PDB file of C-alpha atoms in Angstrom:
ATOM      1  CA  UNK A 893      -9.935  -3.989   8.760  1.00 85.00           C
ATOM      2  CA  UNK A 894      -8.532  -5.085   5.712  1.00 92.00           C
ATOM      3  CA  UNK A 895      -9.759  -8.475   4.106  1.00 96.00           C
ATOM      4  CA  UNK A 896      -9.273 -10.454   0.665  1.00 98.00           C
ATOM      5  CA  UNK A 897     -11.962 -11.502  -1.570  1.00 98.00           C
ATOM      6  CA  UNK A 898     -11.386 -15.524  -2.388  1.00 99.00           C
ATOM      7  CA  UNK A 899     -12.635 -16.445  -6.051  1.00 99.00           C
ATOM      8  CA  UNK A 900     -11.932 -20.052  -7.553  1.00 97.00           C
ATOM      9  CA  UNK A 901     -12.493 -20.526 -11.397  1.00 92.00           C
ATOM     10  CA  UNK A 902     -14.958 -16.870 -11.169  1.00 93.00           C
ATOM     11  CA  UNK A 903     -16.700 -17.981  -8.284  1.00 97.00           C
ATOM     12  CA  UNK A 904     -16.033 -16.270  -4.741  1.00 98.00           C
ATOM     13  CA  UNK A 905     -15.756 -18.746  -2.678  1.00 97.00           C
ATOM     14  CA  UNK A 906     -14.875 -16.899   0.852  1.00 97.00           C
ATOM     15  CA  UNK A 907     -14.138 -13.473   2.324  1.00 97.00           C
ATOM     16  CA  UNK A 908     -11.169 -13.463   4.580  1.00 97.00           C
ATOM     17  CA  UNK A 909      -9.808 -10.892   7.287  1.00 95.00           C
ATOM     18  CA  UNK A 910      -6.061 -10.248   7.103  1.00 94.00           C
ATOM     19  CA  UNK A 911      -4.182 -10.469  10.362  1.00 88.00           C
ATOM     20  CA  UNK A 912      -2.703  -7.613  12.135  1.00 84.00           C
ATOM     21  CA  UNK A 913       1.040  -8.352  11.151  1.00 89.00           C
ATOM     22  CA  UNK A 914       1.261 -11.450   8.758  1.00 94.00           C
ATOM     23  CA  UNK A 915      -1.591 -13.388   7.250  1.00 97.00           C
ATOM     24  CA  UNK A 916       0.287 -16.380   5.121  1.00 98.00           C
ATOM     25  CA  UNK A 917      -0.976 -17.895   1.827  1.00 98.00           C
ATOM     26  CA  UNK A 918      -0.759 -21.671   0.499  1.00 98.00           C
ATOM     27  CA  UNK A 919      -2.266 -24.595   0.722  1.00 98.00           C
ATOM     28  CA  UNK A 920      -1.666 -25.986   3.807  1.00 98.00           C
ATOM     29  CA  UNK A 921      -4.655 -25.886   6.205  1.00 98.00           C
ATOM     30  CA  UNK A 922      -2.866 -23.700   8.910  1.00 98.00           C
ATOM     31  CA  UNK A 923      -2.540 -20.770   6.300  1.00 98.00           C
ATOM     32  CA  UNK A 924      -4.441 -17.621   7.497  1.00 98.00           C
ATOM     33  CA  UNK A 925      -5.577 -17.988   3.776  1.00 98.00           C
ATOM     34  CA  UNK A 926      -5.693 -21.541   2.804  1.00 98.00           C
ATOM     35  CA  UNK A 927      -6.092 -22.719  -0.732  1.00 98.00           C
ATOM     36  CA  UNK A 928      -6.535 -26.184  -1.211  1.00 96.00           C
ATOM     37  CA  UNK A 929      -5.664 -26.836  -5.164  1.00 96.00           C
ATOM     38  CA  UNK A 930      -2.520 -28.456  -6.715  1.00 96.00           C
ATOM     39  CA  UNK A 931      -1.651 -25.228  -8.507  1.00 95.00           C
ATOM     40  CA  UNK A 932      -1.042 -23.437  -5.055  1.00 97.00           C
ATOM     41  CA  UNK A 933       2.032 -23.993  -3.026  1.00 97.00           C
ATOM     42  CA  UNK A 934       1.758 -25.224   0.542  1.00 97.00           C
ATOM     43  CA  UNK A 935       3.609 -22.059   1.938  1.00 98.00           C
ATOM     44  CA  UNK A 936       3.074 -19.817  -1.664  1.00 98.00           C
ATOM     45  CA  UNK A 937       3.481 -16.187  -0.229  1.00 98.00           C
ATOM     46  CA  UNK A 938       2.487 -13.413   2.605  1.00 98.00           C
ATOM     47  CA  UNK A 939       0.299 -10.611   3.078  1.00 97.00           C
ATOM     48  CA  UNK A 940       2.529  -8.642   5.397  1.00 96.00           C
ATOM     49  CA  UNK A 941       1.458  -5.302   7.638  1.00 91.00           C
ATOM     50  CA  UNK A 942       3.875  -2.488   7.467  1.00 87.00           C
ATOM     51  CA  UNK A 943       5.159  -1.609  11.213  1.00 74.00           C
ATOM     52  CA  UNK A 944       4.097   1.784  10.585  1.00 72.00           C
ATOM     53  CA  UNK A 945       0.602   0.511   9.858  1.00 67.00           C
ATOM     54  CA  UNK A 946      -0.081   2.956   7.115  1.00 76.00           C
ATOM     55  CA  UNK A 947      -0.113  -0.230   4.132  1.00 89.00           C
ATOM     56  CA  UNK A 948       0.361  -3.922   3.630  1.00 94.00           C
ATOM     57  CA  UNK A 949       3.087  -5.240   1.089  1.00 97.00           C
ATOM     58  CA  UNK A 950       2.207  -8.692  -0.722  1.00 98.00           C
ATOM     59  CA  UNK A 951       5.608 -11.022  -1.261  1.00 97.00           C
ATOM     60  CA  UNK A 952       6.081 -13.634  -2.940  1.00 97.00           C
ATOM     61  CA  UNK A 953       7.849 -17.096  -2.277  1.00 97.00           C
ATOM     62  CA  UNK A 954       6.891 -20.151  -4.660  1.00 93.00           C
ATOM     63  CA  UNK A 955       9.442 -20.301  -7.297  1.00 88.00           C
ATOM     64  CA  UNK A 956       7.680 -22.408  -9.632  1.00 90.00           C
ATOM     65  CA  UNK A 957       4.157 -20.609  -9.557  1.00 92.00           C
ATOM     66  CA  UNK A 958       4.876 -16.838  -9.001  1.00 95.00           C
ATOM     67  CA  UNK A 959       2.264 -14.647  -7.221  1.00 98.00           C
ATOM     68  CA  UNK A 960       1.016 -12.301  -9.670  1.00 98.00           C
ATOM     69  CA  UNK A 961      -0.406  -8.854  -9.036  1.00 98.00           C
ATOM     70  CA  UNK A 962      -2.635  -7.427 -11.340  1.00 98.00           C
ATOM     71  CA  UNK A 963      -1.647  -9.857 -14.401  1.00 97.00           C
ATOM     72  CA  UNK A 964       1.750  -9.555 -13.630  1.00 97.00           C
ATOM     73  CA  UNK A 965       4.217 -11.625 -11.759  1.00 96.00           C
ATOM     74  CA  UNK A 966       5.344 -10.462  -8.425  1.00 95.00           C
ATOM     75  CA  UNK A 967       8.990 -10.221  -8.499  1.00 92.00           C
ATOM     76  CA  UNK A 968       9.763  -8.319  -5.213  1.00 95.00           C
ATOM     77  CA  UNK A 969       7.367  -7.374  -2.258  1.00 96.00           C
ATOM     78  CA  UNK A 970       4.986  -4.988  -3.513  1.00 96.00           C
ATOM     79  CA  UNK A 971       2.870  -2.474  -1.709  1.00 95.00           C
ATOM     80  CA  UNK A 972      -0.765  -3.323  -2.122  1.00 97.00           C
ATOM     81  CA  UNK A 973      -3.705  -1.019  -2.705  1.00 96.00           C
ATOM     82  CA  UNK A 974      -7.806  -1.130  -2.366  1.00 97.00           C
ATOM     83  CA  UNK A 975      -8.629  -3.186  -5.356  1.00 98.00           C
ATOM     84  CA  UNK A 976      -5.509  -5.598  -6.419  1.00 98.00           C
ATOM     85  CA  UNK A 977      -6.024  -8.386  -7.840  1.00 99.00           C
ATOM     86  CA  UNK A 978      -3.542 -11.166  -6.553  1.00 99.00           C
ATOM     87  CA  UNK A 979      -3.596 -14.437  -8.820  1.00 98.00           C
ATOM     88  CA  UNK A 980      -1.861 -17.626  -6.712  1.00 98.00           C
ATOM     89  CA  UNK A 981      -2.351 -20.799  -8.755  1.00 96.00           C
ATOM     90  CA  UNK A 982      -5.721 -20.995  -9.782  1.00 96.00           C
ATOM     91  CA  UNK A 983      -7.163 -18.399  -7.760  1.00 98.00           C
ATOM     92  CA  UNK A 984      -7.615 -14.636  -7.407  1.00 98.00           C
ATOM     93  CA  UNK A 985      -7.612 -13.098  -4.451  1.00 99.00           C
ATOM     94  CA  UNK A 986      -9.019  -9.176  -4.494  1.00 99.00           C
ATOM     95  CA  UNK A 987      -7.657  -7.251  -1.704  1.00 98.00           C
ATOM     96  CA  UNK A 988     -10.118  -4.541  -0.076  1.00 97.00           C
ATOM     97  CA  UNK A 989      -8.729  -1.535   2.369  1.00 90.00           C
ATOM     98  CA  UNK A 990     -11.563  -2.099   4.849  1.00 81.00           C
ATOM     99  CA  UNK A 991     -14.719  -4.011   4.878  1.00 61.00           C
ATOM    100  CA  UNK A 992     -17.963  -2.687   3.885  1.00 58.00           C
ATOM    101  CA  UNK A 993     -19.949  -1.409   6.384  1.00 51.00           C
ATOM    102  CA  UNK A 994     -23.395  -3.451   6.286  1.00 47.00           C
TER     103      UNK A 994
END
């Protein structure tokens, strides 16, 4: 199962599974990935499962604060791979294929 990494300001704060077909990112509480800071937007962007299942695409959809992937802003949905970095507001999410087997 895929997950994100959360860090805030270097630190990782949380590790979070990404839903099956959409797993929404902002700071309202009801986000699959919630991130409560001023510098996120309540509904900021998606983490989105392709319907053939093969890969997930990150979008964005703040205006003001675009969604960058790996340094750069996110123009366009973007197909996402084991390692991305995805900056929203202050944080950094880092996106892994599947988790680590303990």
């Amino acid at each position: 199962m895929a997950y994100v990494d959360v860090y805030f300001k270097n630190q990782r704060t949380s590790s979070v599974p990404l839903k099956e077909a959409e797993s929404r990112i902002g700071r309202k509480p009801e986000n699959e990935i919630a991130l409560p800071d001023l510098t996120v937007s309540r509904l900021h962007g998606a983490i989105h499962f392709v319907a053939d299942g093969r890969y997930r695409t990150v979008e964005n959809y703040s205006s003001k604060n675009p969604i960058l992937l790996n340094g750069r802003p996110l123009r366009k949905a973007e197909i996402l791979f084991d390692g991305d970095r995805i900056g929203v507001g202050a944080y950094v999410l880092l996106y892994h294929e599947n988790r680590k087997s303990a």
